[in-house]
Amino acid sequence: MGCGSCSSGGCGSSTKLGTVPAGCNNNGTCMTSGCNKLDVYDWLSDMDLPSNYKPFDIVEVRFKGSRKDFYVNTDNLYLEMGEMIAVEPSTGGYDIGHVSLTGELVRLQLKKNNVDPESVIKKIYRKANENDVAKFNAAKELEWETMHKARKLALDLGLSMKISDVDYQGDKTKATFFYTAEGRVDFRELIKKMAEAFRIRIEMRQIGMRQEASRLGGIGSCGRELCCSTWLTDFKTVSTSAARYQNLSLNTLKLAGQCGKLKCCLNYELDSYMDALKDIPNDVDRIETQTGVAYLQKTDIFKKIMWFSFPGAESWIPLQISKVRELADMNKSGSKPIALDYVPEQKEVKKPAVLDYENVVGQDSLTRLDDKSRKRKKKKTKPKQNIIEPKQENKKPPVSNERKEVKQKPQQVVPTEKANVVPTNNTNPQKTEQKKKRRFNNNRNKNKNNDNSNNIGGE
């Protein structure tokens, strides 16, 4: 299923049959709500209807942008949501749209939109075949090029208007140009030139700034996609009083959206603020005391606290609403309080109970591993002790202290064979014992080799 309601030009606006759609390339099922803006969940689809039930013959169909319309299913065709159908347009020919809703929910939609079911006279012709889909895709491919050519023609004529979007009819016989302008524009000469250039019937339709933003799409100051391009379909008026009720600074740069108008989200929480403001007195701007006059500086609507301050004082005095009303009644009766020394009651915050197993895995120190590595490094720097290592093969025998003594004091060495070296008192008895064992083993191995050679010669 493809659609044409996303800001990238439609998931299936520039595709061929049997290929992946263009746009977001998610075939109309992306989760950003840019492709399924006008989809409706049919919660009655899995319910069993009575046997003598007659289906509702009106079907809701969606088109490019945020346009929807209702059509009569005169031939009782079996239609499913998302299916492409050929319908009767307001002018001649036919148009291609997608089924968005069928059954009893269409009756509720008619009631919601204040549409009389008897006033719906447009018909559904047929289900779209391959030729209809091919012609529809070819028409959608021309929209981008047609819009830029129309903009150039409008600039050549010097018209103060901006063509933001073009919508071709399904049979490629009519094109609707959507434009924005500050005032009325005389585009009769423009229509003549566009009719000569495009050879189609042309309809000019002026839209507002909010509708233009919903068609083009974009990213808001909150970091999310624009509400008007994802889910918002009805645009209510937004006034500066909405920002004033919410204690927002009247800065047009912060309160304006991509369309240049006040943000639609200013109305989202307005009802909650209006309900909270019912309990807050709006006629108390100052309180007269014996020490002076305190003026209202700030009001916390949801905590129901009002801050007052004296002229020239740096600190503000918070007061509960009940106390403010009491002081206001005292001023009306002609009496003045001594001072505004009331502090609002603060609820005791219970400290969370510390459990025994809170730091069972050592979460109290993030550098515990670094400390261990430092300790290991320190251990490596310690000098080695004289430890007797076990005998290993192919290992060079350690140099005995006898040879060191020979180098240091050659006068004590007798000039005979190496075996007749006189041991000194500094020699290690364990090492000398090991050396004797090695010499004994070497002599034994030599004797064995000599015996083997003699036996071979005797044979």
Short mmCIF file of C-alpha atoms in Angstrom, two decimals:
data_model
loop_
_atom_site.label_atom_id
_atom_site.label_comp_id
_atom_site.label_asym_id
_atom_site.label_seq_id
_atom_site.Cartn_x
_atom_site.Cartn_y
_atom_site.Cartn_z
CA MET A 1 0.00 0.00 0.00
CA GLY A 2 1.29 3.42 -0.88
CA CYS A 3 0.03 6.83 0.11
CA GLY A 4 0.58 10.44 -0.78
CA SER A 5 0.21 12.21 2.52
CA CYS A 6 3.83 12.36 3.72
CA SER A 7 6.05 15.39 3.28
CA SER A 8 8.51 13.53 1.04
CA GLY A 9 6.02 13.50 -1.82
CA GLY A 10 4.23 10.28 -1.05
CA CYS A 11 5.40 6.76 -0.39
CA GLY A 12 4.24 5.69 -3.82
CA SER A 13 4.35 8.96 -5.72
CA SER A 14 7.25 8.09 -8.02
CA THR A 15 7.19 4.32 -8.27
CA LYS A 16 6.63 1.66 -10.85
CA LEU A 17 4.56 -1.43 -10.45
CA GLY A 18 6.31 -4.16 -8.49
CA THR A 19 9.03 -1.90 -7.08
CA VAL A 20 9.74 -0.37 -3.67
CA PRO A 21 7.84 2.92 -3.19
CA ALA A 22 9.58 6.28 -3.06
CA GLY A 23 9.57 8.71 -0.15
CA CYS A 24 10.34 7.00 3.15
CA ASN A 25 10.56 3.55 1.43
CA ASN A 26 8.41 1.89 4.09
CA ASN A 27 5.41 1.11 1.91
CA GLY A 28 3.02 3.19 3.97
CA THR A 29 3.81 1.51 7.30
CA CYS A 30 6.42 3.80 8.84
CA MET A 31 6.00 4.66 12.52
CA THR A 32 6.61 8.41 12.21
CA SER A 33 2.92 8.96 11.30
CA GLY A 34 3.98 10.85 8.19
CA CYS A 35 2.61 8.21 5.83
CA ASN A 36 -0.46 7.11 7.80
CA LYS A 37 -1.70 10.51 8.93
CA LEU A 38 -5.28 9.90 7.79
CA ASP A 39 -5.49 6.21 8.71
CA VAL A 40 -8.28 5.14 11.04
CA TYR A 41 -8.32 2.03 13.19
CA ASP A 42 -11.41 -0.06 12.50
CA TRP A 43 -12.15 -1.51 15.93
CA LEU A 44 -15.33 -3.18 14.59
CA SER A 45 -13.53 -5.30 12.00
CA ASP A 46 -13.16 -8.38 14.29
CA MET A 47 -16.70 -8.29 15.65
CA ASP A 48 -19.39 -10.68 14.43
CA LEU A 49 -22.31 -8.82 12.88
CA PRO A 50 -25.93 -10.07 12.88
CA SER A 51 -26.96 -12.36 10.04
CA ASN A 52 -29.63 -9.97 8.74
CA TYR A 53 -27.27 -6.95 8.92
CA LYS A 54 -27.09 -4.78 5.80
CA PRO A 55 -23.64 -3.13 5.39
CA PHE A 56 -23.47 0.63 5.32
CA ASP A 57 -23.07 1.66 1.66
CA ILE A 58 -21.00 4.85 2.20
CA VAL A 59 -17.19 4.61 2.13
CA GLU A 60 -14.61 7.13 3.30
CA VAL A 61 -11.77 7.74 0.79
CA ARG A 62 -8.55 9.68 1.36
CA PHE A 63 -6.42 11.50 -1.19
CA LYS A 64 -3.12 13.38 -1.19
CA GLY A 65 -2.58 15.76 1.70
CA SER A 66 -5.31 15.92 4.32
CA ARG A 67 -8.23 15.63 1.93
CA LYS A 68 -10.99 13.11 2.59
CA ASP A 69 -14.37 12.59 1.03
CA PHE A 70 -17.33 10.23 1.21
CA TYR A 71 -18.63 8.11 -1.70
CA VAL A 72 -21.55 5.74 -2.22
CA ASN A 73 -20.80 2.09 -2.97
CA THR A 74 -23.67 1.54 -5.39
CA ASP A 75 -22.38 -1.78 -6.79
CA ASN A 76 -21.75 -3.28 -3.33
CA LEU A 77 -18.07 -3.93 -4.02
CA TYR A 78 -16.05 -5.74 -1.37
CA LEU A 79 -13.53 -3.10 -0.30
CA GLU A 80 -10.73 -3.27 2.25
CA MET A 81 -8.84 -0.47 3.97
CA GLY A 82 -5.94 0.84 1.88
CA GLU A 83 -7.29 -0.45 -1.42
CA MET A 84 -7.07 1.83 -4.47
CA ILE A 85 -10.38 2.64 -6.16
CA ALA A 86 -11.63 4.87 -8.98
CA VAL A 87 -14.23 7.40 -7.80
CA GLU A 88 -16.32 10.18 -9.26
CA PRO A 89 -14.69 13.64 -8.93
CA SER A 90 -16.38 17.02 -8.73
CA THR A 91 -15.61 17.55 -12.44
CA GLY A 92 -15.44 15.15 -15.37
CA GLY A 93 -13.28 12.05 -15.59
CA TYR A 94 -12.33 9.94 -12.58
CA ASP A 95 -9.98 10.18 -9.61
CA ILE A 96 -7.91 7.58 -7.74
CA GLY A 97 -8.00 7.35 -3.96
CA HIS A 98 -7.43 4.93 -1.08
CA VAL A 99 -10.16 3.45 1.08
CA SER A 100 -9.66 4.73 4.63
CA LEU A 101 -12.79 3.46 6.38
CA THR A 102 -15.78 1.20 5.73
CA GLY A 103 -18.77 -0.08 7.66
CA GLU A 104 -20.52 1.43 10.65
CA LEU A 105 -17.60 3.67 11.61
CA VAL A 106 -18.31 5.73 8.49
CA ARG A 107 -21.69 6.59 9.98
CA LEU A 108 -19.94 7.96 13.07
CA GLN A 109 -17.53 9.94 10.88
CA LEU A 110 -20.45 11.52 9.03
CA LYS A 111 -21.99 12.51 12.34
CA LYS A 112 -18.68 13.92 13.58
CA ASN A 113 -18.21 16.03 10.43
CA ASN A 114 -21.87 17.15 10.39
CA VAL A 115 -22.51 15.53 7.01
CA ASP A 116 -25.96 14.24 6.11
CA PRO A 117 -25.78 10.70 4.62
CA GLU A 118 -28.47 11.63 2.08
CA SER A 119 -26.32 14.47 0.75
CA VAL A 120 -23.56 12.04 -0.35
CA ILE A 121 -24.17 11.48 -4.06
CA LYS A 122 -20.70 10.80 -5.50
CA LYS A 123 -20.21 7.19 -6.58
CA ILE A 124 -17.47 4.59 -6.61
CA TYR A 125 -16.80 3.43 -10.16
CA ARG A 126 -14.57 0.36 -9.73
CA LYS A 127 -11.45 -1.02 -8.17
CA ALA A 128 -8.31 0.41 -9.73
CA ASN A 129 -6.75 -1.84 -12.36
CA GLU A 130 -3.17 -1.85 -13.67
CA ASN A 131 -3.84 0.84 -16.28
CA ASP A 132 -5.41 3.13 -13.67
CA VAL A 133 -2.46 2.66 -11.30
CA ALA A 134 0.08 3.27 -14.08
CA LYS A 135 -1.66 6.48 -15.14
CA PHE A 136 -1.95 7.58 -11.51
CA ASN A 137 1.80 7.08 -10.92
CA ALA A 138 2.64 8.91 -14.14
CA ALA A 139 0.51 11.86 -13.01
CA LYS A 140 2.20 11.98 -9.61
CA GLU A 141 5.64 12.04 -11.23
CA LEU A 142 4.71 15.26 -13.05
CA GLU A 143 3.74 17.18 -9.91
CA TRP A 144 7.25 18.26 -8.85
CA GLU A 145 8.23 19.51 -12.32
CA THR A 146 4.87 21.23 -12.83
CA MET A 147 5.13 23.09 -9.52
CA HIS A 148 8.55 24.57 -10.37
CA LYS A 149 7.42 25.64 -13.83
CA ALA A 150 4.34 27.31 -12.35
CA ARG A 151 6.50 29.17 -9.82
CA LYS A 152 8.68 30.49 -12.63
CA LEU A 153 5.64 31.71 -14.57
CA ALA A 154 4.31 33.47 -11.45
CA LEU A 155 7.66 35.20 -10.92
CA ASP A 156 7.78 36.35 -14.55
CA LEU A 157 4.36 37.96 -14.12
CA GLY A 158 5.39 39.60 -10.84
CA LEU A 159 2.60 38.05 -8.75
CA SER A 160 2.95 38.16 -4.96
CA MET A 161 2.02 34.53 -4.37
CA LYS A 162 3.77 31.29 -3.50
CA ILE A 163 2.74 28.03 -5.14
CA SER A 164 3.41 25.40 -2.48
CA ASP A 165 1.94 22.18 -3.93
CA VAL A 166 0.29 20.62 -6.99
CA ASP A 167 -2.23 17.77 -6.94
CA TYR A 168 -2.98 15.92 -10.21
CA GLN A 169 -6.24 14.10 -10.73
CA GLY A 170 -6.00 10.33 -11.17
CA ASP A 171 -6.75 10.42 -14.92
CA LYS A 172 -4.15 13.17 -15.53
CA THR A 173 -6.71 15.59 -16.96
CA LYS A 174 -6.82 18.19 -14.17
CA ALA A 175 -4.34 19.76 -11.75
CA THR A 176 -5.06 21.71 -8.58
CA PHE A 177 -2.49 24.36 -7.60
CA PHE A 178 -2.32 25.30 -3.92
CA TYR A 179 -0.85 28.71 -3.16
CA THR A 180 -0.46 31.15 -0.27
CA ALA A 181 -0.71 34.92 -0.47
CA GLU A 182 -1.25 37.81 1.90
CA GLY A 183 -4.10 39.28 -0.09
CA ARG A 184 -6.11 38.73 -3.24
CA VAL A 185 -4.17 37.90 -6.40
CA ASP A 186 -5.28 38.40 -10.00
CA PHE A 187 -3.99 35.21 -11.62
CA ARG A 188 -6.10 35.18 -14.79
CA GLU A 189 -3.07 35.72 -17.01
CA LEU A 190 -1.18 33.05 -15.07
CA ILE A 191 -3.93 30.47 -15.72
CA LYS A 192 -3.79 31.18 -19.47
CA LYS A 193 -0.05 30.61 -19.60
CA MET A 194 -0.21 27.47 -17.47
CA ALA A 195 -3.01 26.03 -19.64
CA GLU A 196 -0.85 26.57 -22.74
CA ALA A 197 2.20 25.02 -21.09
CA PHE A 198 0.61 21.98 -19.40
CA ARG A 199 -2.45 21.31 -21.65
CA ILE A 200 -4.69 20.39 -18.71
CA ARG A 201 -7.58 21.88 -16.77
CA ILE A 202 -6.31 24.08 -13.95
CA GLU A 203 -7.82 24.93 -10.57
CA MET A 204 -6.27 27.51 -8.22
CA ARG A 205 -6.94 27.09 -4.49
CA GLN A 206 -5.68 29.44 -1.79
CA ILE A 207 -4.69 27.90 1.55
CA GLY A 208 -3.43 29.29 4.84
CA MET A 209 0.02 29.17 6.34
CA ARG A 210 -0.87 26.26 8.62
CA GLN A 211 -2.18 24.15 5.71
CA GLU A 212 1.00 24.90 3.79
CA ALA A 213 3.15 23.69 6.69
CA SER A 214 1.07 20.51 6.95
CA ARG A 215 1.70 19.76 3.28
CA LEU A 216 5.41 20.55 3.26
CA GLY A 217 6.29 19.12 6.69
CA GLY A 218 9.32 19.95 8.83
CA ILE A 219 10.90 19.78 12.30
CA GLY A 220 9.61 21.97 15.12
CA SER A 221 11.55 23.68 17.90
CA CYS A 222 10.78 20.70 20.16
CA GLY A 223 12.82 18.41 17.90
CA ARG A 224 9.84 16.41 16.65
CA GLU A 225 7.97 16.44 13.35
CA LEU A 226 5.31 19.09 12.99
CA CYS A 227 1.98 18.14 14.51
CA CYS A 228 0.11 19.45 11.48
CA SER A 229 2.07 17.16 9.15
CA THR A 230 1.78 14.01 11.28
CA TRP A 231 -1.57 13.80 13.10
CA LEU A 232 -3.29 17.19 13.44
CA THR A 233 -6.03 17.71 10.85
CA ASP A 234 -8.23 20.45 12.29
CA PHE A 235 -6.63 23.84 12.95
CA LYS A 236 -8.11 25.94 15.74
CA THR A 237 -7.37 29.60 16.26
CA VAL A 238 -4.53 30.37 18.69
CA SER A 239 -4.43 33.74 20.44
CA THR A 240 -1.86 35.44 22.61
CA SER A 241 -4.15 35.03 25.62
CA ALA A 242 -3.28 31.32 25.63
CA ALA A 243 0.35 32.22 26.32
CA ARG A 244 -0.65 34.85 28.88
CA TYR A 245 -2.77 32.39 30.86
CA GLN A 246 0.18 29.96 31.00
CA ASN A 247 2.61 32.64 32.26
CA LEU A 248 4.70 32.49 29.08
CA SER A 249 6.75 35.42 27.85
CA LEU A 250 5.11 37.13 24.89
CA ASN A 251 8.07 36.63 22.58
CA THR A 252 6.90 36.11 19.00
CA LEU A 253 10.13 34.37 18.01
CA LYS A 254 9.58 31.65 20.62
CA LEU A 255 5.82 31.38 20.28
CA ALA A 256 5.72 31.20 16.46
CA GLY A 257 6.06 27.96 14.55
CA GLN A 258 7.39 27.06 11.12
CA CYS A 259 4.34 28.59 9.47
CA GLY A 260 4.93 32.00 11.09
CA LYS A 261 1.76 31.74 13.18
CA LEU A 262 1.37 30.96 16.87
CA LYS A 263 2.14 27.34 17.70
CA CYS A 264 -0.81 24.97 17.82
CA CYS A 265 0.62 23.32 20.95
CA LEU A 266 -0.25 26.43 22.99
CA ASN A 267 -3.82 25.12 23.09
CA TYR A 268 -2.93 21.62 24.32
CA GLU A 269 -2.65 22.48 28.04
CA LEU A 270 -4.80 25.58 28.02
CA ASP A 271 -7.84 23.83 29.50
CA SER A 272 -5.82 22.57 32.48
CA TYR A 273 -4.55 26.08 33.18
CA MET A 274 -8.04 27.54 32.89
CA ASP A 275 -9.38 25.03 35.43
CA ALA A 276 -6.55 25.80 37.86
CA LEU A 277 -7.03 29.57 37.49
CA LYS A 278 -10.59 29.33 38.82
CA ASP A 279 -9.29 29.04 42.41
CA ILE A 280 -6.76 31.89 42.10
CA PRO A 281 -8.00 35.46 42.75
CA ASN A 282 -7.38 37.69 39.75
CA ASP A 283 -8.17 41.03 41.45
CA VAL A 284 -5.36 41.00 44.03
CA ASP A 285 -2.36 42.85 42.61
CA ARG A 286 -1.08 44.34 45.88
CA ILE A 287 -1.47 44.03 49.64
CA GLU A 288 -1.19 47.01 52.00
CA THR A 289 0.63 46.42 55.28
CA GLN A 290 1.80 48.67 58.11
CA THR A 291 5.37 48.50 56.78
CA GLY A 292 4.43 49.28 53.17
CA VAL A 293 2.70 48.02 50.05
CA ALA A 294 3.63 44.59 48.68
CA TYR A 295 3.11 44.01 44.96
CA LEU A 296 2.37 40.72 43.19
CA GLN A 297 5.40 39.40 41.30
CA LYS A 298 4.62 35.82 40.31
CA THR A 299 1.90 33.19 40.60
CA ASP A 300 2.43 29.43 40.59
CA ILE A 301 -0.86 28.21 39.18
CA PHE A 302 -0.68 24.50 40.02
CA LYS A 303 1.04 24.87 43.43
CA LYS A 304 -1.37 27.73 44.20
CA ILE A 305 1.28 30.03 45.65
CA MET A 306 1.57 33.80 45.06
CA TRP A 307 4.82 35.76 45.56
CA PHE A 308 4.78 39.36 46.81
CA SER A 309 7.64 41.78 47.34
CA PHE A 310 8.10 45.27 48.76
CA PRO A 311 9.62 48.06 46.64
CA GLY A 312 13.41 47.90 46.77
CA ALA A 313 13.46 44.48 48.47
CA GLU A 314 15.43 41.66 46.90
CA SER A 315 13.51 38.75 48.42
CA TRP A 316 9.99 37.63 47.53
CA ILE A 317 7.49 36.43 50.10
CA PRO A 318 5.44 33.34 49.13
CA LEU A 319 1.84 33.18 50.32
CA GLN A 320 -0.84 30.55 50.02
CA ILE A 321 -4.04 31.51 48.20
CA SER A 322 -6.11 31.21 51.38
CA LYS A 323 -3.78 33.65 53.14
CA VAL A 324 -3.89 36.08 50.20
CA ARG A 325 -7.67 36.13 50.30
CA GLU A 326 -7.62 36.71 54.03
CA LEU A 327 -5.25 39.67 53.69
CA ALA A 328 -7.27 41.06 50.77
CA ASP A 329 -10.44 40.98 52.90
CA MET A 330 -8.57 42.81 55.68
CA ASN A 331 -7.57 45.59 53.23
CA LYS A 332 -11.15 45.89 52.00
CA SER A 333 -12.38 46.30 55.58
CA GLY A 334 -9.79 49.06 56.17
CA SER A 335 -7.33 47.17 58.40
CA LYS A 336 -3.72 46.48 57.55
CA PRO A 337 -1.63 43.47 58.67
CA ILE A 338 1.64 44.07 60.47
CA ALA A 339 3.86 42.31 57.93
CA LEU A 340 3.88 39.50 55.40
CA ASP A 341 5.80 36.97 57.42
CA TYR A 342 3.78 33.97 56.45
CA VAL A 343 5.66 31.02 54.98
CA PRO A 344 3.73 28.29 53.19
CA GLU A 345 3.63 24.93 54.83
CA GLN A 346 6.09 22.52 53.32
CA LYS A 347 5.37 18.87 53.33
CA GLU A 348 7.95 16.67 54.94
CA VAL A 349 9.80 14.66 52.38
CA LYS A 350 10.33 11.13 53.56
CA LYS A 351 13.83 9.87 52.98
CA PRO A 352 13.98 6.59 51.12
CA ALA A 353 14.82 3.61 53.27
CA VAL A 354 18.36 2.36 52.75
CA LEU A 355 18.36 -1.38 52.18
CA ASP A 356 21.16 -3.70 53.21
CA TYR A 357 21.67 -5.10 49.73
CA GLU A 358 21.89 -1.72 47.98
CA ASN A 359 25.66 -1.80 47.38
CA VAL A 360 26.04 -5.56 47.23
CA VAL A 361 27.84 -5.44 43.85
CA GLY A 362 30.04 -2.50 44.75
CA GLN A 363 28.14 0.33 43.12
CA ASP A 364 29.41 2.88 45.62
CA SER A 365 32.76 3.39 43.88
CA LEU A 366 33.27 3.80 40.15
CA THR A 367 37.06 3.70 40.48
CA ARG A 368 37.29 0.47 42.41
CA LEU A 369 38.84 -1.36 39.46
CA ASP A 370 41.38 1.41 38.92
CA ASP A 371 42.54 1.12 42.53
CA LYS A 372 43.13 -2.62 42.14
CA SER A 373 45.19 -2.13 39.03
CA ARG A 374 47.36 0.39 40.85
CA LYS A 375 47.96 -2.06 43.67
CA ARG A 376 48.97 -4.76 41.20
CA LYS A 377 51.46 -2.43 39.57
CA LYS A 378 53.00 -1.69 42.95
CA LYS A 379 53.39 -5.39 43.66
CA LYS A 380 55.28 -5.88 40.42
CA THR A 381 57.89 -3.28 41.43
CA LYS A 382 58.90 -5.17 44.60
CA PRO A 383 62.33 -6.97 44.46
CA LYS A 384 62.30 -10.70 43.98
CA GLN A 385 63.31 -12.98 46.83
CA ASN A 386 65.73 -15.94 46.56
CA ILE A 387 63.20 -18.72 45.95
CA ILE A 388 64.35 -22.19 44.88
CA GLU A 389 62.66 -22.87 41.54
CA PRO A 390 61.95 -26.43 40.43
CA LYS A 391 64.13 -28.02 37.80
CA GLN A 392 63.08 -27.28 34.24
CA GLU A 393 64.35 -28.69 30.98
CA ASN A 394 66.27 -26.60 28.49
CA LYS A 395 66.93 -23.95 31.10
CA LYS A 396 70.32 -22.38 31.51
CA PRO A 397 71.73 -23.25 34.95
CA PRO A 398 72.12 -20.30 37.26
CA VAL A 399 75.56 -18.85 37.72
CA SER A 400 76.94 -19.85 41.08
CA ASN A 401 78.50 -17.46 43.51
CA GLU A 402 81.84 -19.26 43.06
CA ARG A 403 82.44 -17.76 39.64
CA LYS A 404 81.45 -14.32 40.89
CA GLU A 405 83.97 -14.79 43.67
CA VAL A 406 86.59 -15.80 41.12
CA LYS A 407 86.08 -12.56 39.22
CA GLN A 408 86.11 -10.44 42.32
CA LYS A 409 89.08 -12.15 44.13
CA PRO A 410 91.24 -14.02 41.64
CA GLN A 411 94.11 -14.32 44.11
CA GLN A 412 92.26 -17.01 46.10
CA VAL A 413 91.70 -19.30 43.09
CA VAL A 414 94.21 -22.14 42.61
CA PRO A 415 95.46 -22.26 38.97
CA THR A 416 94.21 -25.77 38.31
CA GLU A 417 91.05 -27.26 36.75
CA LYS A 418 87.63 -25.73 37.30
CA ALA A 419 86.63 -28.59 39.52
CA ASN A 420 89.36 -27.70 42.06
CA VAL A 421 87.98 -24.23 42.86
CA VAL A 422 88.13 -23.61 46.57
CA PRO A 423 84.61 -22.74 47.82
CA THR A 424 84.26 -19.66 49.92
CA ASN A 425 82.13 -19.03 52.92
CA ASN A 426 79.61 -17.03 50.81
CA THR A 427 78.51 -20.04 48.74
CA ASN A 428 74.99 -21.36 49.17
CA PRO A 429 75.03 -25.00 50.37
CA GLN A 430 71.77 -25.80 48.52
CA LYS A 431 73.14 -24.61 45.19
CA THR A 432 76.38 -26.53 45.66
CA GLU A 433 74.33 -29.63 46.40
CA GLN A 434 72.35 -29.16 43.20
CA LYS A 435 75.53 -28.65 41.25
CA LYS A 436 76.98 -31.93 42.56
CA LYS A 437 73.82 -33.78 41.56
CA ARG A 438 73.99 -32.38 38.03
CA ARG A 439 77.65 -33.40 37.69
CA PHE A 440 76.83 -36.90 38.93
CA ASN A 441 74.00 -37.26 36.42
CA ASN A 442 76.20 -36.02 33.59
CA ASN A 443 78.95 -38.54 34.41
CA ARG A 444 76.41 -41.35 34.59
CA ASN A 445 75.00 -40.48 31.19
CA LYS A 446 78.51 -40.46 29.71
CA ASN A 447 79.20 -43.92 31.11
CA LYS A 448 76.00 -45.28 29.62
CA ASN A 449 76.90 -43.90 26.22
CA ASN A 450 80.37 -45.49 26.41
CA ASP A 451 78.88 -48.88 27.34
CA ASN A 452 76.46 -48.75 24.44
CA SER A 453 79.28 -47.96 22.01
CA ASN A 454 81.38 -50.84 23.32
CA ASN A 455 78.49 -53.26 22.95
CA ILE A 456 77.97 -52.20 19.36
CA GLY A 457 81.65 -52.68 18.58
CA GLY A 458 81.69 -56.14 20.21
CA GLU A 459 78.77 -57.36 18.14
#
